[in-house]
Coordinates of C-alpha atoms and ligand atoms in Angstrom, one line a residue:
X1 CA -4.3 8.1 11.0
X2 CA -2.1 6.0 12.9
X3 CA -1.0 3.5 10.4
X4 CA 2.4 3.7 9.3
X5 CA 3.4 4.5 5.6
X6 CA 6.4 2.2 5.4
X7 CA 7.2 2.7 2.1
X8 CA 6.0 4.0 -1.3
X9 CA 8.1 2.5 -4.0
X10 CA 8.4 3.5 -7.5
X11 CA 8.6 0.3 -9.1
X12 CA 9.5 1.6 -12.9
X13 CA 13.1 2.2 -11.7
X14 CA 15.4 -0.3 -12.8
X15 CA 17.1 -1.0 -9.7
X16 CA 15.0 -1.9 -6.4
X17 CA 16.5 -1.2 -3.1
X18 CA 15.7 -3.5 -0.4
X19 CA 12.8 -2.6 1.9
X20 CA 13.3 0.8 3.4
X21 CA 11.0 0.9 6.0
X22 CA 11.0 4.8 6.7
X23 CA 8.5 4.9 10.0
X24 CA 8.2 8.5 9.3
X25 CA 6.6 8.0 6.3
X26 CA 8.7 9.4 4.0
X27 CA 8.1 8.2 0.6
X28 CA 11.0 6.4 -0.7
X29 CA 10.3 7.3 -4.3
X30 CA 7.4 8.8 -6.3
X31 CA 5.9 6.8 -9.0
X32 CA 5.8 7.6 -12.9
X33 CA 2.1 9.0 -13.2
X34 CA 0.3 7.0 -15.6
X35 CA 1.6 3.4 -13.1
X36 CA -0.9 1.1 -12.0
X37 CA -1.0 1.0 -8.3
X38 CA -1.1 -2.1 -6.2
X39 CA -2.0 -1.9 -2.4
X40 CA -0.2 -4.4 -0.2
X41 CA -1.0 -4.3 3.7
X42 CA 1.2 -6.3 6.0
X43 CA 3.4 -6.3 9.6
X44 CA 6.3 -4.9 9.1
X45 CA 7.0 -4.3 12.6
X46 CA 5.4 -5.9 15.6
X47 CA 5.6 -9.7 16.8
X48 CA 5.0 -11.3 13.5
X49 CA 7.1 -8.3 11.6
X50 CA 8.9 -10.9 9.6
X51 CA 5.8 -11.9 7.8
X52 CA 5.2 -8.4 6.6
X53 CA 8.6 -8.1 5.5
X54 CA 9.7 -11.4 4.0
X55 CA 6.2 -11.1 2.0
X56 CA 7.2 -7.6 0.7
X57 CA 10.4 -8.8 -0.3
X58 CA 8.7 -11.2 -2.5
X59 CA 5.9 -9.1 -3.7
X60 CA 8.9 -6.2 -4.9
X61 CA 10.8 -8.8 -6.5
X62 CA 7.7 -9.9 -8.4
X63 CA 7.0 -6.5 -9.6
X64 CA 10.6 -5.9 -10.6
X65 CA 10.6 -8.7 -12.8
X66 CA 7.0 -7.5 -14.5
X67 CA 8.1 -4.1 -15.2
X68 CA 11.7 -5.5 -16.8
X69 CA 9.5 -7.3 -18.9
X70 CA 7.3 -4.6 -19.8
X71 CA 4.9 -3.9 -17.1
X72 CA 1.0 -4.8 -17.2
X73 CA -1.1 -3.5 -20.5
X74 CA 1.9 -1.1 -21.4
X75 CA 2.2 0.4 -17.5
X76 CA 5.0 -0.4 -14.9
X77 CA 3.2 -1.6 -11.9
X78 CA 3.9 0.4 -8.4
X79 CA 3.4 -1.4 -5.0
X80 CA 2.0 1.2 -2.1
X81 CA 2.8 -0.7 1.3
X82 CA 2.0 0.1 4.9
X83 CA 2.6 -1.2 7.8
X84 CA -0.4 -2.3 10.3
X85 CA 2.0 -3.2 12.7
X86 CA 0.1 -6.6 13.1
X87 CA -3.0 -5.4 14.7
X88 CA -6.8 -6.3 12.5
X89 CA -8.0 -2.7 13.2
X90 CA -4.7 -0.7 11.8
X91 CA -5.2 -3.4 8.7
X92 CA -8.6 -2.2 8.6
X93 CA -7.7 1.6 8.4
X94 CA -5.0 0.8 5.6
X95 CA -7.0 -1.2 3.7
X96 CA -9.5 2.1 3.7
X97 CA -6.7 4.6 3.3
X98 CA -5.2 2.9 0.0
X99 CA -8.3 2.2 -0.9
X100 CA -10.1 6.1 -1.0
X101 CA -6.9 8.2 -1.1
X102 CA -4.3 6.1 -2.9
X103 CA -6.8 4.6 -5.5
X104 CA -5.4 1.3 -6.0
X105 CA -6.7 -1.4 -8.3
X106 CA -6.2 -4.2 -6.5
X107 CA -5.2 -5.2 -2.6
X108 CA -1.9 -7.6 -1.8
X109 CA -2.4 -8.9 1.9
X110 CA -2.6 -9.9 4.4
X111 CA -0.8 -12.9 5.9
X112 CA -2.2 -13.5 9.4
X113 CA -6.2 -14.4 8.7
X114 CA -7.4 -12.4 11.7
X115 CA -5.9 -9.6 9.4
X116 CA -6.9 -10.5 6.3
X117 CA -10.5 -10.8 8.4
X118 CA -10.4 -7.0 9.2
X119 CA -9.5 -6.3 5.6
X120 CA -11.6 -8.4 3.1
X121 CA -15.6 -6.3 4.3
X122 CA -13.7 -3.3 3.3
X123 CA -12.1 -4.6 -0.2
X124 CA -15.7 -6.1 -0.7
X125 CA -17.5 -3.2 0.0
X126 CA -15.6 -0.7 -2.6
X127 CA -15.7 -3.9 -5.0
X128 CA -11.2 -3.8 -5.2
X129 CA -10.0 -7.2 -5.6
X130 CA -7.7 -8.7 -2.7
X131 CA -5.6 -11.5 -2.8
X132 CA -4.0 -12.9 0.5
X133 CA -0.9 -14.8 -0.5
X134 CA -0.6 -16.8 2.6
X135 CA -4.1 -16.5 4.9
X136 CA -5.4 -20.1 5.5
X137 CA -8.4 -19.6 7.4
X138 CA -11.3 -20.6 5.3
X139 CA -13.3 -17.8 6.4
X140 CA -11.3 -14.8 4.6
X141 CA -12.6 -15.6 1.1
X142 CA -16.1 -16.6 2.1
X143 CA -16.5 -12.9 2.8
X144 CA -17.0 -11.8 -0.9
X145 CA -16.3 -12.8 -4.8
X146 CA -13.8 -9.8 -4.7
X147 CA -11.6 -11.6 -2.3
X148 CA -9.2 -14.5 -3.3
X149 CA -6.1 -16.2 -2.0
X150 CA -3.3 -18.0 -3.6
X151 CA -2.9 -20.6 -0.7
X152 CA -4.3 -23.9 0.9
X153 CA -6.9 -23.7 3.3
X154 CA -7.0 -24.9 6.7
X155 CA -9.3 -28.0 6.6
X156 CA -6.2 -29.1 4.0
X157 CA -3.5 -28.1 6.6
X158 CA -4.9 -29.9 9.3
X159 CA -5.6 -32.8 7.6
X160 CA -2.1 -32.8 6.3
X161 CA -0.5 -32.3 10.4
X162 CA -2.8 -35.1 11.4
X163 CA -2.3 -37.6 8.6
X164 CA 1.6 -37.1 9.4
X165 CA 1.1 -37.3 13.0
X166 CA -0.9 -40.4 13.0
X167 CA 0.7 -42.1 9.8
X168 CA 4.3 -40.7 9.3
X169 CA 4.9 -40.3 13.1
X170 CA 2.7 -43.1 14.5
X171 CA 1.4 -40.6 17.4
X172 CA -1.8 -41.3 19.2
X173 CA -1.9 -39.1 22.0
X174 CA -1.5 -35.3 20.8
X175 CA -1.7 -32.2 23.0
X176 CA -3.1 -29.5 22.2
X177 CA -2.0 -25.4 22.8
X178 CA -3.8 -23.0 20.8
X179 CA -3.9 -19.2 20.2
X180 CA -7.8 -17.9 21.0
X181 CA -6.9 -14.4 20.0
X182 CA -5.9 -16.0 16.3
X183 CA -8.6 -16.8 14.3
X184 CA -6.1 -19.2 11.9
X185 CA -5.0 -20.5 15.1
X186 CA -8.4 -21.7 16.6
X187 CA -9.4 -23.4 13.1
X188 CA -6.8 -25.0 12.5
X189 CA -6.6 -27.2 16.2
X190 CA -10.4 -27.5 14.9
X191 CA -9.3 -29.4 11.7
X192 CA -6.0 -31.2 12.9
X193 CA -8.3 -32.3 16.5
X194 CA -11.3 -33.8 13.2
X195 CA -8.6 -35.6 10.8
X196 CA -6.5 -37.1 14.0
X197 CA -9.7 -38.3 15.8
X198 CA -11.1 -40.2 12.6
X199 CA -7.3 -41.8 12.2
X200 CA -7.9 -43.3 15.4
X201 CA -5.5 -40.7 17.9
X202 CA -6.8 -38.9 21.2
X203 CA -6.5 -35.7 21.8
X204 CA -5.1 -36.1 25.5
X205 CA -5.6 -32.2 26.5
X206 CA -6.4 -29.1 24.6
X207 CA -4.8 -25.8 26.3
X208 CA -4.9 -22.5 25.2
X209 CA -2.9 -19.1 25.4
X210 CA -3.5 -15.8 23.9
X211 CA -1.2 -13.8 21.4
X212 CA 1.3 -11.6 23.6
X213 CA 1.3 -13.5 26.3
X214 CA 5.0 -14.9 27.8
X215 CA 4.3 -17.4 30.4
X216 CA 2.9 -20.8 29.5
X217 CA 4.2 -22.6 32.2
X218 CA 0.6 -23.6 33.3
X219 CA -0.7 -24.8 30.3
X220 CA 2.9 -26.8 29.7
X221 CA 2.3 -28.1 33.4
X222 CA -1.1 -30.0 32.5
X223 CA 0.3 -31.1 29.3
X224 CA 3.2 -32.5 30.8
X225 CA 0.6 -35.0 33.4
X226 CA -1.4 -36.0 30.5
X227 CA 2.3 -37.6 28.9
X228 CA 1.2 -37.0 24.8
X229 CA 3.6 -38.3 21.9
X230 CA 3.4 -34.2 20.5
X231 CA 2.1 -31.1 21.2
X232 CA 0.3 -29.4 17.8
X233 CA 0.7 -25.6 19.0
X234 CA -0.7 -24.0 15.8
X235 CA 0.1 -20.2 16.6
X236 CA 3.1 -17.6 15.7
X237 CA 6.6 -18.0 15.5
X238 CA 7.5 -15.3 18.4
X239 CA 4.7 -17.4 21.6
X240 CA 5.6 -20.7 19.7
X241 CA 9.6 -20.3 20.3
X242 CA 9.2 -19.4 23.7
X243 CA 6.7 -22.3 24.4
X244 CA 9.1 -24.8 22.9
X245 CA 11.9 -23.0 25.7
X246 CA 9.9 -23.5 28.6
X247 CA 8.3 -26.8 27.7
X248 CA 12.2 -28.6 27.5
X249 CA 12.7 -26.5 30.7
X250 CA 9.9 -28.1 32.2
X251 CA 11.4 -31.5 31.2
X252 CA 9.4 -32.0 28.4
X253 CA 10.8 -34.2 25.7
X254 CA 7.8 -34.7 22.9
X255 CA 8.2 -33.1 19.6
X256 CA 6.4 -30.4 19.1
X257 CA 4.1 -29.6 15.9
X258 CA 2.8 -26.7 14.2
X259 CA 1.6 -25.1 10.9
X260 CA 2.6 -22.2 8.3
X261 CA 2.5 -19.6 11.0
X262 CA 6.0 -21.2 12.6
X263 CA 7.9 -19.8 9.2
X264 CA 10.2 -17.7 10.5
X265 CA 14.4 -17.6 10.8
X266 CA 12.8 -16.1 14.5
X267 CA 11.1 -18.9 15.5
X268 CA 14.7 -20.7 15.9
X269 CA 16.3 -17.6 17.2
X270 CA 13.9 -17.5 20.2
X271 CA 13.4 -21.2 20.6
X272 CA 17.0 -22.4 20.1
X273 CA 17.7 -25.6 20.9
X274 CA 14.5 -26.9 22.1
X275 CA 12.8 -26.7 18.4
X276 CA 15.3 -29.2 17.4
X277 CA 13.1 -32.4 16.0
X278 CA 9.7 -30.6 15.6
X279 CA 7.9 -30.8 12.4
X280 CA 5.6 -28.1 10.8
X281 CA 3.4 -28.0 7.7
X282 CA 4.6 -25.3 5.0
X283 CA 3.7 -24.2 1.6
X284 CA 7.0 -24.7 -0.3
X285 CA 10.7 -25.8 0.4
X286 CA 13.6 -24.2 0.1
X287 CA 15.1 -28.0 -0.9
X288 CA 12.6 -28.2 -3.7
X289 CA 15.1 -29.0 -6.6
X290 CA 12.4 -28.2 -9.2
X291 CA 14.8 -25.5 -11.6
X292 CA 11.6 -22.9 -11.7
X293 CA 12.0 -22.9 -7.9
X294 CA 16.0 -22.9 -7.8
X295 CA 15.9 -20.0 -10.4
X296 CA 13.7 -17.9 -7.9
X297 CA 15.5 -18.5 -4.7
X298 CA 18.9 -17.3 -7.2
X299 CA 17.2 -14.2 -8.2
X300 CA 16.0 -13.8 -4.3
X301 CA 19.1 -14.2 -3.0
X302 CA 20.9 -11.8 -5.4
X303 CA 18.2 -9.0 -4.2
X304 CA 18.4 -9.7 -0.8
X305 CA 21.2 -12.0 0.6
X306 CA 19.0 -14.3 2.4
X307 CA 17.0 -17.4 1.5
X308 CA 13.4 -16.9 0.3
X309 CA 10.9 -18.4 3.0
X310 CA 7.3 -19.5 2.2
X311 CA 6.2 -16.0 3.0
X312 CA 8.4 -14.8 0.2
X313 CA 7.5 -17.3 -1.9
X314 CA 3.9 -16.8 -1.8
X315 CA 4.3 -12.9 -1.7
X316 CA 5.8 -13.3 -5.2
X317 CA 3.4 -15.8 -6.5
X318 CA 0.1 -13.4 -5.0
X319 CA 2.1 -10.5 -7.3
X320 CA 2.7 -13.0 -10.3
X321 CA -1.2 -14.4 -10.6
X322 CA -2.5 -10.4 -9.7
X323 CA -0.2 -9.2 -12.6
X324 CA -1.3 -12.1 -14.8
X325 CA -5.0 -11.4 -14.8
X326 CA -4.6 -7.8 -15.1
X327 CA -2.8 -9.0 -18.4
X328 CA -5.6 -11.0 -19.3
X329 CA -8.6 -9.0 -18.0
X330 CA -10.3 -7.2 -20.4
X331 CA -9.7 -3.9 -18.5
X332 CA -8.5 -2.4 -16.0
X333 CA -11.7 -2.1 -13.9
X334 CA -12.2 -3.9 -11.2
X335 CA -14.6 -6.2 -12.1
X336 CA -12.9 -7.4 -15.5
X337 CA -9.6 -8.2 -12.7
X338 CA -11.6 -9.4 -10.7
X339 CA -13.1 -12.1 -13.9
X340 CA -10.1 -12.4 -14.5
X341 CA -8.7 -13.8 -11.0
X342 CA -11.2 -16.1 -11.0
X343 CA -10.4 -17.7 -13.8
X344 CA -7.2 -18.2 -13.2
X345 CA -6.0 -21.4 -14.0
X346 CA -3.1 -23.6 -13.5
X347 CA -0.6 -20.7 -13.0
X348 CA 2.6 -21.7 -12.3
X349 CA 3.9 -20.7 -9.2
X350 CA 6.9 -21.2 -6.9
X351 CA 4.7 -22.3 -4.3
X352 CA 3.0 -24.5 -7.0
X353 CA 0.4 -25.1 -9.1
X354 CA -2.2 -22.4 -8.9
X355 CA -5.6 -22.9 -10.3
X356 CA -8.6 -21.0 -8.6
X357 CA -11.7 -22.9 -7.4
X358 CA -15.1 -21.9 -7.4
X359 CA -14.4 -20.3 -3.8
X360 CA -11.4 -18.4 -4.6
X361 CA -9.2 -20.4 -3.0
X362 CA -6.1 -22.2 -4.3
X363 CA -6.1 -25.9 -4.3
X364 CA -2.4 -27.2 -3.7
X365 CA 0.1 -29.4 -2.0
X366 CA 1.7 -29.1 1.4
X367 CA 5.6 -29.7 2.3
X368 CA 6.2 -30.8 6.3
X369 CA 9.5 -29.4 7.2
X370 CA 11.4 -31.0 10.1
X371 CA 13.9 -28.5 12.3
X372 CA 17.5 -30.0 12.1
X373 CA 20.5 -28.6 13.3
X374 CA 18.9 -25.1 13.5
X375 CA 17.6 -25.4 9.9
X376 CA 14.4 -26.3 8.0
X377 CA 15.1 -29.2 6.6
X378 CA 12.3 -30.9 4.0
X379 CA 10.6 -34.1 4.9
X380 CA 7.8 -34.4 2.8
X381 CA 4.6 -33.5 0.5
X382 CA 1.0 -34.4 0.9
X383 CA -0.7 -33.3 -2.1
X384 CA -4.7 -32.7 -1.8
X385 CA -7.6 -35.1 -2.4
Ligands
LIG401 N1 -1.6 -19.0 7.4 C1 -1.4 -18.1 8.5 C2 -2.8 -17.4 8.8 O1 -3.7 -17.6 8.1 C3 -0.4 -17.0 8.1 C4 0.9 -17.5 7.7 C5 1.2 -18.0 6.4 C6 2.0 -17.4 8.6 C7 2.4 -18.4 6.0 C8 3.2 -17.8 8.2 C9 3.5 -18.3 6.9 O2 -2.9 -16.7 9.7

């Protein structure tokens, strides 16, 4: 077993600590008995460690707030987390492990698709409901009716990049740099390349990289000959901030643009300077003045000093529409949650909206943020259909 148990936290306590991540699996605190346990797989360490623990954040915070208010059916809730240090076959194994040894009712996770890929056969097989806050390939729920998410999809996202490229921006000529070891990274070029096309822009040169790699001096060379407005690089903060770097060092002055998987304080830590001006598509805004929203990022702040990011948004709202259907379900079996998931209906979420379609998927708005002054700052929203 080589997955990490990051932590096991008691949720019935009254105060929550911030994540401990213990990497030698000490449990942080043993649950009351008779709680209902909650699985949540994500990358707490690794290149895209932030996801994993910026969506914990917002998953503890969720369940802090359910068990003040009385828990679920008369139980407090406990979350079980590990750690699969963002790799699809340590995902795999934890999925397994919380699965047949912890005996959770239900699955939280995971963010990146490819991970949420490795996980949703296993959650479908043992019949355990899973709900990815934040995986946007379309392929993650089409694996089962056990397996739901509480985000847009990518067909939506790209749309949304292109439609601002071509409309807002009034780019023709977009480059291309995409992740082939990424699954979300692939479709999504896909979708932007279909929506920009029918609005009448070229796609001037489509490059590629693959996760882990450093150098992209190559592909940046051949983008920079084939002179495009922007460059859509749809991939992960840590390979997107150093891409930005050594395009401007290459003299490249386009914008660059990019998708959810850019959400990260890192991704301005490693790219600096050179992110200054790009725009990326997002599932909520820090900016959003709506008071349900300003009320959360209070209560996130107070727990843990930092500003929630979409990640910790939609790690709270995954928690919030799980613990509201186990509230409505019928049971506690996993088929009654599972009814109830899917009937979930116009839930109110941070991140918006939340209504489940008849593929388990969320149906909901996009914000674009643009990167100002080392900050995200909030442009606009496209809202579906
Ligand atoms: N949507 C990305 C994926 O499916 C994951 C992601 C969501 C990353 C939100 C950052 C923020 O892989």
């Amino acid at each position: 077993m080589k997955t990490n148990l990051v932590s096991r936290v008691a949720l019935g306590f009254a105060v929550i600590a911030p994540l401990t991540i213990s990497l030698s699996g000490t449990p942080v605190a043993q649950a009351a008995d008779d709680a209902i346990k909650i699985g949540e797989v994500g990358s707490t360490t690794g290149s895209e460690a932030t996801f994993g623990v910026a969506t914990h954040q917002g998953v503890e915070l969720a369940i802090k707030e359910i068990n003040a208010t009385g828990g679920v059916k008369g139980k407090k809730l406990q979350v079980i987390l590990l750690d699969d240090q963002g790799k699809p076959e340590e995902a795999a194994t934890a999925v397994t492990r919380l699965i047949t040894q912890d005996k959770v009712v239900a699955i939280v996770g995971e963010v990146a698709s490819s991970r949420s890929l490795a996980m949703a056969p296993i959650a479908q097989q043992y019949k355990i409901p899973m709900v990815s806050p934040s995986s946007t390939n379309p392929k993650v729920t089409e694996i089962g009716d056990y397996i739901f998410r509480v985000c847009f999809i990518d067909p939506f996202q790209g749309f949304v990049m292109a439609r601002f490229a071509s409309e807002n921006l009034k780019f023709k000529r977009v480059a291309i740099l995409r992740d082939v070891k990424n699954d979300y990274s692939v479709g999504l070029a896909k979708y932007f390349t279909e929506t920009f096309k029918k609005l009448g822009g070229e796609i001037v040169v489509d490059q590629s990289y693959s996760a882990g790699d450093i150098d992209f001096k190559s592909q940046l060379t051949s983008i920079r000959g084939a002179k495009p407005d922007a460059i859509f690089v749809p991939g992960y903060y840590t390979e997107v901030g150093l891409i930005a770097r050594q395009a401007r060092s290459l003299g490249i002055k386009a914008p660059l643009l990019g998708g959810d998987g850019w959400d990260s304080p890192k991704l301005l830590q490693i790219g600096g300077k050179a992110m200054e001006g790009s725009y990326f598509s997002n599932h909520y805004s820090a900016d959003d003045k709506a008071p349900h929203v300003q009320a959360f990022i209070e209560r996130y702040r107070k727990a843990y000093k930092d500003t929630p990011s979409g990640l910790a948004a939609m790690g709270f709202d995954a928690m919030m529409v799980l613990s509201d259907a186990m509230k409505r379900a019928k049971s506690l079996s996993s088929a009654d949650i599972r009814a109830a998931l899917a009937a979930t209906k116009e839930f109110q979420g941070v991140t918006g909206r939340i209504s489940i379609d008849q593929q388990r998927n969320a149906v909901k708005s996009a914000v674009v943020l643009k990167v100002v002054n080392g900050t995200f700052v909030y442009d606009s929203t496209i809202r579906p259909g």
